[in-house]
């Protein structure tokens, strides 16, 4: 199988605190792969290492067979690696239409005059509309983002990530903070992501994890504890012990 994203012996420390320990992870092309673990396991640190926000102390990161360990964030995006965040990173005064339009224009190399691109190119506007429709945002596309329900803001962040046309997408807790009444749209949006996009999901919500993932890796204290198919992970006594010990549900 083709490997889309891989880490080899990844280490990250902050002073004397080792956050990532000899982490080797393989995500196959087209996979729906979940990375789970109790609070403090180092999951978001791993995402920040993969995307270039943090630099590892040692180890290597490969994207589709190319070493990207030393590449800055923007060059990883250009190579097809996108992410969402635990806390939304959106422009509060832009509308969803403008936000997705900016993302599309940036991908096409016209981020500096994105409003002109939206006004002059039908193909760009068609892509924006298609993206908004996929994530159920057409009904609020002209409202300021800051006024949207939180579930809609989470959907918009996923829409922005997809507008970059990634080959590998990292979803950092897409359901975090979303009210129960709005969670269905998040679940549906994640489930409907294009199959040609490899997805690595970090999530505490086990319903979302087990309804989405075809492979699960369990991280504990920055190191890999268990990896396998969802039913194997759910039955694993080490996983049960870790989650029971942390008071989480699995």
PDB file of N, CA and C in Angstrom, residues 48-114:
ATOM      1  N   UNK A  48       1.097  19.470  15.294  1.00  0.00           N
ATOM      2  CA  UNK A  48       1.951  20.643  15.076  1.00  0.00           C
ATOM      3  C   UNK A  48       3.305  20.262  14.484  1.00  0.00           C
ATOM      4  N   UNK A  49       3.795  19.086  14.813  1.00  0.00           N
ATOM      5  CA  UNK A  49       5.032  18.606  14.190  1.00  0.00           C
ATOM      6  C   UNK A  49       4.794  18.257  12.723  1.00  0.00           C
ATOM      7  N   UNK A  50       3.688  17.583  12.444  1.00  0.00           N
ATOM      8  CA  UNK A  50       3.387  17.180  11.068  1.00  0.00           C
ATOM      9  C   UNK A  50       3.212  18.387  10.153  1.00  0.00           C
ATOM     10  N   UNK A  51       2.640  19.455  10.687  1.00  0.00           N
ATOM     11  CA  UNK A  51       2.334  20.621   9.850  1.00  0.00           C
ATOM     12  C   UNK A  51       3.440  21.669   9.848  1.00  0.00           C
ATOM     13  N   UNK A  52       4.478  21.492  10.669  1.00  0.00           N
ATOM     14  CA  UNK A  52       5.593  22.428  10.662  1.00  0.00           C
ATOM     15  C   UNK A  52       5.485  23.561  11.648  1.00  0.00           C
ATOM     16  N   UNK A  53       4.426  23.586  12.458  1.00  0.00           N
ATOM     17  CA  UNK A  53       4.317  24.611  13.501  1.00  0.00           C
ATOM     18  C   UNK A  53       5.425  24.421  14.528  1.00  0.00           C
ATOM     19  N   UNK A  54       5.747  23.155  14.813  1.00  0.00           N
ATOM     20  CA  UNK A  54       6.862  22.817  15.685  1.00  0.00           C
ATOM     21  C   UNK A  54       7.906  22.026  14.901  1.00  0.00           C
ATOM     22  N   UNK A  55       9.153  22.137  15.311  1.00  0.00           N
ATOM     23  CA  UNK A  55      10.229  21.342  14.727  1.00  0.00           C
ATOM     24  C   UNK A  55      10.603  20.224  15.698  1.00  0.00           C
ATOM     25  N   UNK A  56      10.778  19.003  15.224  1.00  0.00           N
ATOM     26  CA  UNK A  56      11.166  17.916  16.120  1.00  0.00           C
ATOM     27  C   UNK A  56      12.618  18.054  16.563  1.00  0.00           C
ATOM     28  N   UNK A  57      12.932  17.487  17.723  1.00  0.00           N
ATOM     29  CA  UNK A  57      14.328  17.411  18.160  1.00  0.00           C
ATOM     30  C   UNK A  57      15.083  16.369  17.357  1.00  0.00           C
ATOM     31  N   UNK A  58      14.379  15.325  16.952  1.00  0.00           N
ATOM     32  CA  UNK A  58      14.977  14.305  16.102  1.00  0.00           C
ATOM     33  C   UNK A  58      13.862  13.529  15.423  1.00  0.00           C
ATOM     34  N   UNK A  59      14.244  12.726  14.430  1.00  0.00           N
ATOM     35  CA  UNK A  59      13.254  11.969  13.676  1.00  0.00           C
ATOM     36  C   UNK A  59      12.962  12.606  12.332  1.00  0.00           C
ATOM     37  N   UNK A  60      12.075  11.966  11.579  1.00  0.00           N
ATOM     38  CA  UNK A  60      11.809  12.395  10.206  1.00  0.00           C
ATOM     39  C   UNK A  60      10.309  12.322   9.910  1.00  0.00           C
ATOM     40  N   UNK A  61       9.845  13.221   9.042  1.00  0.00           N
ATOM     41  CA  UNK A  61       8.469  13.238   8.564  1.00  0.00           C
ATOM     42  C   UNK A  61       8.497  13.160   7.044  1.00  0.00           C
ATOM     43  N   UNK A  62       7.785  12.201   6.477  1.00  0.00           N
ATOM     44  CA  UNK A  62       7.690  12.058   5.026  1.00  0.00           C
ATOM     45  C   UNK A  62       6.251  12.276   4.575  1.00  0.00           C
ATOM     46  N   UNK A  63       6.105  13.057   3.526  1.00  0.00           N
ATOM     47  CA  UNK A  63       4.806  13.256   2.884  1.00  0.00           C
ATOM     48  C   UNK A  63       4.894  12.690   1.471  1.00  0.00           C
ATOM     49  N   UNK A  64       4.136  11.627   1.222  1.00  0.00           N
ATOM     50  CA  UNK A  64       4.136  10.956  -0.069  1.00  0.00           C
ATOM     51  C   UNK A  64       5.559  10.632  -0.534  1.00  0.00           C
ATOM     52  N   UNK A  65       6.360  10.139   0.402  1.00  0.00           N
ATOM     53  CA  UNK A  65       7.706   9.697   0.078  1.00  0.00           C
ATOM     54  C   UNK A  65       8.781  10.768   0.084  1.00  0.00           C
ATOM     55  N   UNK A  66       8.402  12.025   0.326  1.00  0.00           N
ATOM     56  CA  UNK A  66       9.363  13.127   0.343  1.00  0.00           C
ATOM     57  C   UNK A  66       9.570  13.617   1.767  1.00  0.00           C
ATOM     58  N   UNK A  67      10.810  13.803   2.150  1.00  0.00           N
ATOM     59  CA  UNK A  67      11.143  14.292   3.483  1.00  0.00           C
ATOM     60  C   UNK A  67      10.741  15.767   3.603  1.00  0.00           C
ATOM     61  N   UNK A  68       9.819  16.057   4.519  1.00  0.00           N
ATOM     62  CA  UNK A  68       9.358  17.442   4.720  1.00  0.00           C
ATOM     63  C   UNK A  68       9.726  17.947   6.112  1.00  0.00           C
ATOM     64  N   UNK A  69      10.593  17.239   6.811  1.00  0.00           N
ATOM     65  CA  UNK A  69      10.893  17.550   8.212  1.00  0.00           C
ATOM     66  C   UNK A  69      11.285  19.008   8.408  1.00  0.00           C
ATOM     67  N   UNK A  70      12.020  19.565   7.475  1.00  0.00           N
ATOM     68  CA  UNK A  70      12.542  20.924   7.635  1.00  0.00           C
ATOM     69  C   UNK A  70      11.758  21.968   6.836  1.00  0.00           C
ATOM     70  N   UNK A  71      10.676  21.573   6.188  1.00  0.00           N
ATOM     71  CA  UNK A  71       9.900  22.530   5.397  1.00  0.00           C
ATOM     72  C   UNK A  71       9.037  23.411   6.295  1.00  0.00           C
ATOM     73  N   UNK A  72       8.892  24.709   5.978  1.00  0.00           N
ATOM     74  CA  UNK A  72       7.975  25.574   6.724  1.00  0.00           C
ATOM     75  C   UNK A  72       6.520  25.227   6.422  1.00  0.00           C
ATOM     76  N   UNK A  73       5.627  25.798   7.211  1.00  0.00           N
ATOM     77  CA  UNK A  73       4.201  25.472   7.127  1.00  0.00           C
ATOM     78  C   UNK A  73       3.657  25.676   5.718  1.00  0.00           C
ATOM     79  N   UNK A  74       3.924  26.842   5.107  1.00  0.00           N
ATOM     80  CA  UNK A  74       3.295  27.167   3.829  1.00  0.00           C
ATOM     81  C   UNK A  74       3.756  26.232   2.713  1.00  0.00           C
ATOM     82  N   UNK A  75       4.989  25.762   2.792  1.00  0.00           N
ATOM     83  CA  UNK A  75       5.460  24.846   1.758  1.00  0.00           C
ATOM     84  C   UNK A  75       4.846  23.460   1.908  1.00  0.00           C
ATOM     85  N   UNK A  76       4.501  23.086   3.127  1.00  0.00           N
ATOM     86  CA  UNK A  76       3.801  21.814   3.327  1.00  0.00           C
ATOM     87  C   UNK A  76       2.385  21.897   2.757  1.00  0.00           C
ATOM     88  N   UNK A  77       1.761  23.058   2.939  1.00  0.00           N
ATOM     89  CA  UNK A  77       0.419  23.260   2.357  1.00  0.00           C
ATOM     90  C   UNK A  77       0.495  23.148   0.837  1.00  0.00           C
ATOM     91  N   UNK A  78       1.504  23.779   0.241  1.00  0.00           N
ATOM     92  CA  UNK A  78       1.661  23.719  -1.205  1.00  0.00           C
ATOM     93  C   UNK A  78       1.914  22.296  -1.698  1.00  0.00           C
ATOM     94  N   UNK A  79       2.471  21.461  -0.842  1.00  0.00           N
ATOM     95  CA  UNK A  79       2.709  20.062  -1.203  1.00  0.00           C
ATOM     96  C   UNK A  79       1.502  19.165  -0.941  1.00  0.00           C
ATOM     97  N   UNK A  80       0.409  19.763  -0.428  1.00  0.00           N
ATOM     98  CA  UNK A  80      -0.830  18.998  -0.297  1.00  0.00           C
ATOM     99  C   UNK A  80      -1.212  18.585   1.103  1.00  0.00           C
ATOM    100  N   UNK A  81      -0.631  19.234   2.134  1.00  0.00           N
ATOM    101  CA  UNK A  81      -0.939  18.911   3.528  1.00  0.00           C
ATOM    102  C   UNK A  81      -1.690  20.077   4.163  1.00  0.00           C
ATOM    103  N   UNK A  82      -2.940  19.848   4.571  1.00  0.00           N
ATOM    104  CA  UNK A  82      -3.750  20.888   5.206  1.00  0.00           C
ATOM    105  C   UNK A  82      -4.263  20.405   6.548  1.00  0.00           C
ATOM    106  N   UNK A  83      -4.732  21.357   7.361  1.00  0.00           N
ATOM    107  CA  UNK A  83      -5.219  20.996   8.694  1.00  0.00           C
ATOM    108  C   UNK A  83      -6.369  21.901   9.117  1.00  0.00           C
ATOM    109  N   UNK A  84      -7.112  21.431  10.116  1.00  0.00           N
ATOM    110  CA  UNK A  84      -7.999  22.294  10.879  1.00  0.00           C
ATOM    111  C   UNK A  84      -7.434  22.382  12.294  1.00  0.00           C
ATOM    112  N   UNK A  85      -8.046  23.241  13.124  1.00  0.00           N
ATOM    113  CA  UNK A  85      -7.518  23.503  14.456  1.00  0.00           C
ATOM    114  C   UNK A  85      -8.555  23.179  15.527  1.00  0.00           C
ATOM    115  N   UNK A  86      -8.067  22.923  16.766  1.00  0.00           N
ATOM    116  CA  UNK A  86      -8.978  22.719  17.886  1.00  0.00           C
ATOM    117  C   UNK A  86      -9.838  23.958  18.095  1.00  0.00           C
ATOM    118  N   UNK A  87      -9.230  25.117  17.992  1.00  0.00           N
ATOM    119  CA  UNK A  87      -9.931  26.392  18.130  1.00  0.00           C
ATOM    120  C   UNK A  87      -9.922  27.066  16.760  1.00  0.00           C
ATOM    121  N   UNK A  88     -11.083  27.524  16.315  1.00  0.00           N
ATOM    122  CA  UNK A  88     -11.200  28.074  14.967  1.00  0.00           C
ATOM    123  C   UNK A  88     -10.188  29.173  14.698  1.00  0.00           C
ATOM    124  N   UNK A  89      -9.601  29.122  13.501  1.00  0.00           N
ATOM    125  CA  UNK A  89      -8.674  30.151  13.032  1.00  0.00           C
ATOM    126  C   UNK A  89      -9.314  30.825  11.816  1.00  0.00           C
ATOM    127  N   UNK A  90     -10.395  31.544  12.043  1.00  0.00           N
ATOM    128  CA  UNK A  90     -11.166  32.155  10.962  1.00  0.00           C
ATOM    129  C   UNK A  90     -11.160  33.668  11.091  1.00  0.00           C
ATOM    130  N   UNK A  91     -11.446  34.350   9.982  1.00  0.00           N
ATOM    131  CA  UNK A  91     -11.576  35.810   9.999  1.00  0.00           C
ATOM    132  C   UNK A  91     -13.008  36.159  10.415  1.00  0.00           C
ATOM    133  N   UNK A  92     -13.203  36.743  11.595  1.00  0.00           N
ATOM    134  CA  UNK A  92     -14.563  36.934  12.111  1.00  0.00           C
ATOM    135  C   UNK A  92     -15.431  37.857  11.268  1.00  0.00           C
ATOM    136  N   UNK A  93     -14.822  38.827  10.571  1.00  0.00           N
ATOM    137  CA  UNK A  93     -15.620  39.811   9.832  1.00  0.00           C
ATOM    138  C   UNK A  93     -15.854  39.442   8.371  1.00  0.00           C
ATOM    139  N   UNK A  94     -15.233  38.352   7.905  1.00  0.00           N
ATOM    140  CA  UNK A  94     -15.512  37.878   6.554  1.00  0.00           C
ATOM    141  C   UNK A  94     -16.710  36.944   6.572  1.00  0.00           C
ATOM    142  N   UNK A  95     -17.393  36.853   5.456  1.00  0.00           N
ATOM    143  CA  UNK A  95     -18.489  35.894   5.315  1.00  0.00           C
ATOM    144  C   UNK A  95     -17.916  34.528   4.900  1.00  0.00           C
ATOM    145  N   UNK A  96     -18.698  33.455   5.021  1.00  0.00           N
ATOM    146  CA  UNK A  96     -18.229  32.167   4.520  1.00  0.00           C
ATOM    147  C   UNK A  96     -17.852  32.213   3.039  1.00  0.00           C
ATOM    148  N   UNK A  97     -18.642  32.925   2.235  1.00  0.00           N
ATOM    149  CA  UNK A  97     -18.319  33.030   0.809  1.00  0.00           C
ATOM    150  C   UNK A  97     -16.956  33.701   0.604  1.00  0.00           C
ATOM    151  N   UNK A  98     -16.710  34.777   1.336  1.00  0.00           N
ATOM    152  CA  UNK A  98     -15.430  35.469   1.208  1.00  0.00           C
ATOM    153  C   UNK A  98     -14.283  34.613   1.748  1.00  0.00           C
ATOM    154  N   UNK A  99     -14.535  33.905   2.834  1.00  0.00           N
ATOM    155  CA  UNK A  99     -13.491  33.095   3.454  1.00  0.00           C
ATOM    156  C   UNK A  99     -13.052  31.962   2.533  1.00  0.00           C
ATOM    157  N   UNK A 100     -14.017  31.251   1.973  1.00  0.00           N
ATOM    158  CA  UNK A 100     -13.681  30.173   1.048  1.00  0.00           C
ATOM    159  C   UNK A 100     -13.078  30.759  -0.229  1.00  0.00           C
ATOM    160  N   UNK A 101     -13.596  31.899  -0.664  1.00  0.00           N
ATOM    161  CA  UNK A 101     -13.035  32.555  -1.846  1.00  0.00           C
ATOM    162  C   UNK A 101     -11.581  32.942  -1.657  1.00  0.00           C
ATOM    163  N   UNK A 102     -11.237  33.409  -0.473  1.00  0.00           N
ATOM    164  CA  UNK A 102      -9.851  33.742  -0.171  1.00  0.00           C
ATOM    165  C   UNK A 102      -8.978  32.492  -0.234  1.00  0.00           C
ATOM    166  N   UNK A 103      -9.487  31.373   0.322  1.00  0.00           N
ATOM    167  CA  UNK A 103      -8.712  30.126   0.309  1.00  0.00           C
ATOM    168  C   UNK A 103      -8.496  29.620  -1.116  1.00  0.00           C
ATOM    169  N   UNK A 104      -9.541  29.678  -1.940  1.00  0.00           N
ATOM    170  CA  UNK A 104      -9.419  29.240  -3.332  1.00  0.00           C
ATOM    171  C   UNK A 104      -8.429  30.133  -4.082  1.00  0.00           C
ATOM    172  N   UNK A 105      -8.559  31.437  -3.878  1.00  0.00           N
ATOM    173  CA  UNK A 105      -7.682  32.385  -4.568  1.00  0.00           C
ATOM    174  C   UNK A 105      -6.228  32.213  -4.151  1.00  0.00           C
ATOM    175  N   UNK A 106      -6.014  31.963  -2.870  1.00  0.00           N
ATOM    176  CA  UNK A 106      -4.650  31.740  -2.375  1.00  0.00           C
ATOM    177  C   UNK A 106      -4.042  30.508  -3.034  1.00  0.00           C
ATOM    178  N   UNK A 107      -4.837  29.461  -3.168  1.00  0.00           N
ATOM    179  CA  UNK A 107      -4.344  28.248  -3.822  1.00  0.00           C
ATOM    180  C   UNK A 107      -3.961  28.512  -5.271  1.00  0.00           C
ATOM    181  N   UNK A 108      -4.684  29.417  -5.925  1.00  0.00           N
ATOM    182  CA  UNK A 108      -4.429  29.737  -7.321  1.00  0.00           C
ATOM    183  C   UNK A 108      -3.344  30.811  -7.491  1.00  0.00           C
ATOM    184  N   UNK A 109      -2.778  31.281  -6.362  1.00  0.00           N
ATOM    185  CA  UNK A 109      -1.705  32.261  -6.426  1.00  0.00           C
ATOM    186  C   UNK A 109      -2.165  33.693  -6.523  1.00  0.00           C
ATOM    187  N   UNK A 110      -3.436  33.956  -6.143  1.00  0.00           N
ATOM    188  CA  UNK A 110      -3.984  35.320  -6.232  1.00  0.00           C
ATOM    189  C   UNK A 110      -4.552  35.777  -4.899  1.00  0.00           C
ATOM    190  N   UNK A 111      -3.920  35.348  -3.794  1.00  0.00           N
ATOM    191  CA  UNK A 111      -4.434  35.709  -2.483  1.00  0.00           C
ATOM    192  C   UNK A 111      -4.461  37.206  -2.230  1.00  0.00           C
ATOM    193  N   UNK A 112      -3.540  37.946  -2.851  1.00  0.00           N
ATOM    194  CA  UNK A 112      -3.470  39.382  -2.626  1.00  0.00           C
ATOM    195  C   UNK A 112      -4.617  40.159  -3.239  1.00  0.00           C
ATOM    196  N   UNK A 113      -5.245  39.628  -4.294  1.00  0.00           N
ATOM    197  CA  UNK A 113      -6.383  40.325  -4.909  1.00  0.00           C
ATOM    198  C   UNK A 113      -7.552  39.361  -5.090  1.00  0.00           C
ATOM    199  N   UNK A 114      -7.836  38.605  -4.030  1.00  0.00           N
ATOM    200  CA  UNK A 114      -8.856  37.561  -4.075  1.00  0.00           C
ATOM    201  C   UNK A 114     -10.234  38.095  -4.422  1.00  0.00           C
TER     202      UNK A 114
END
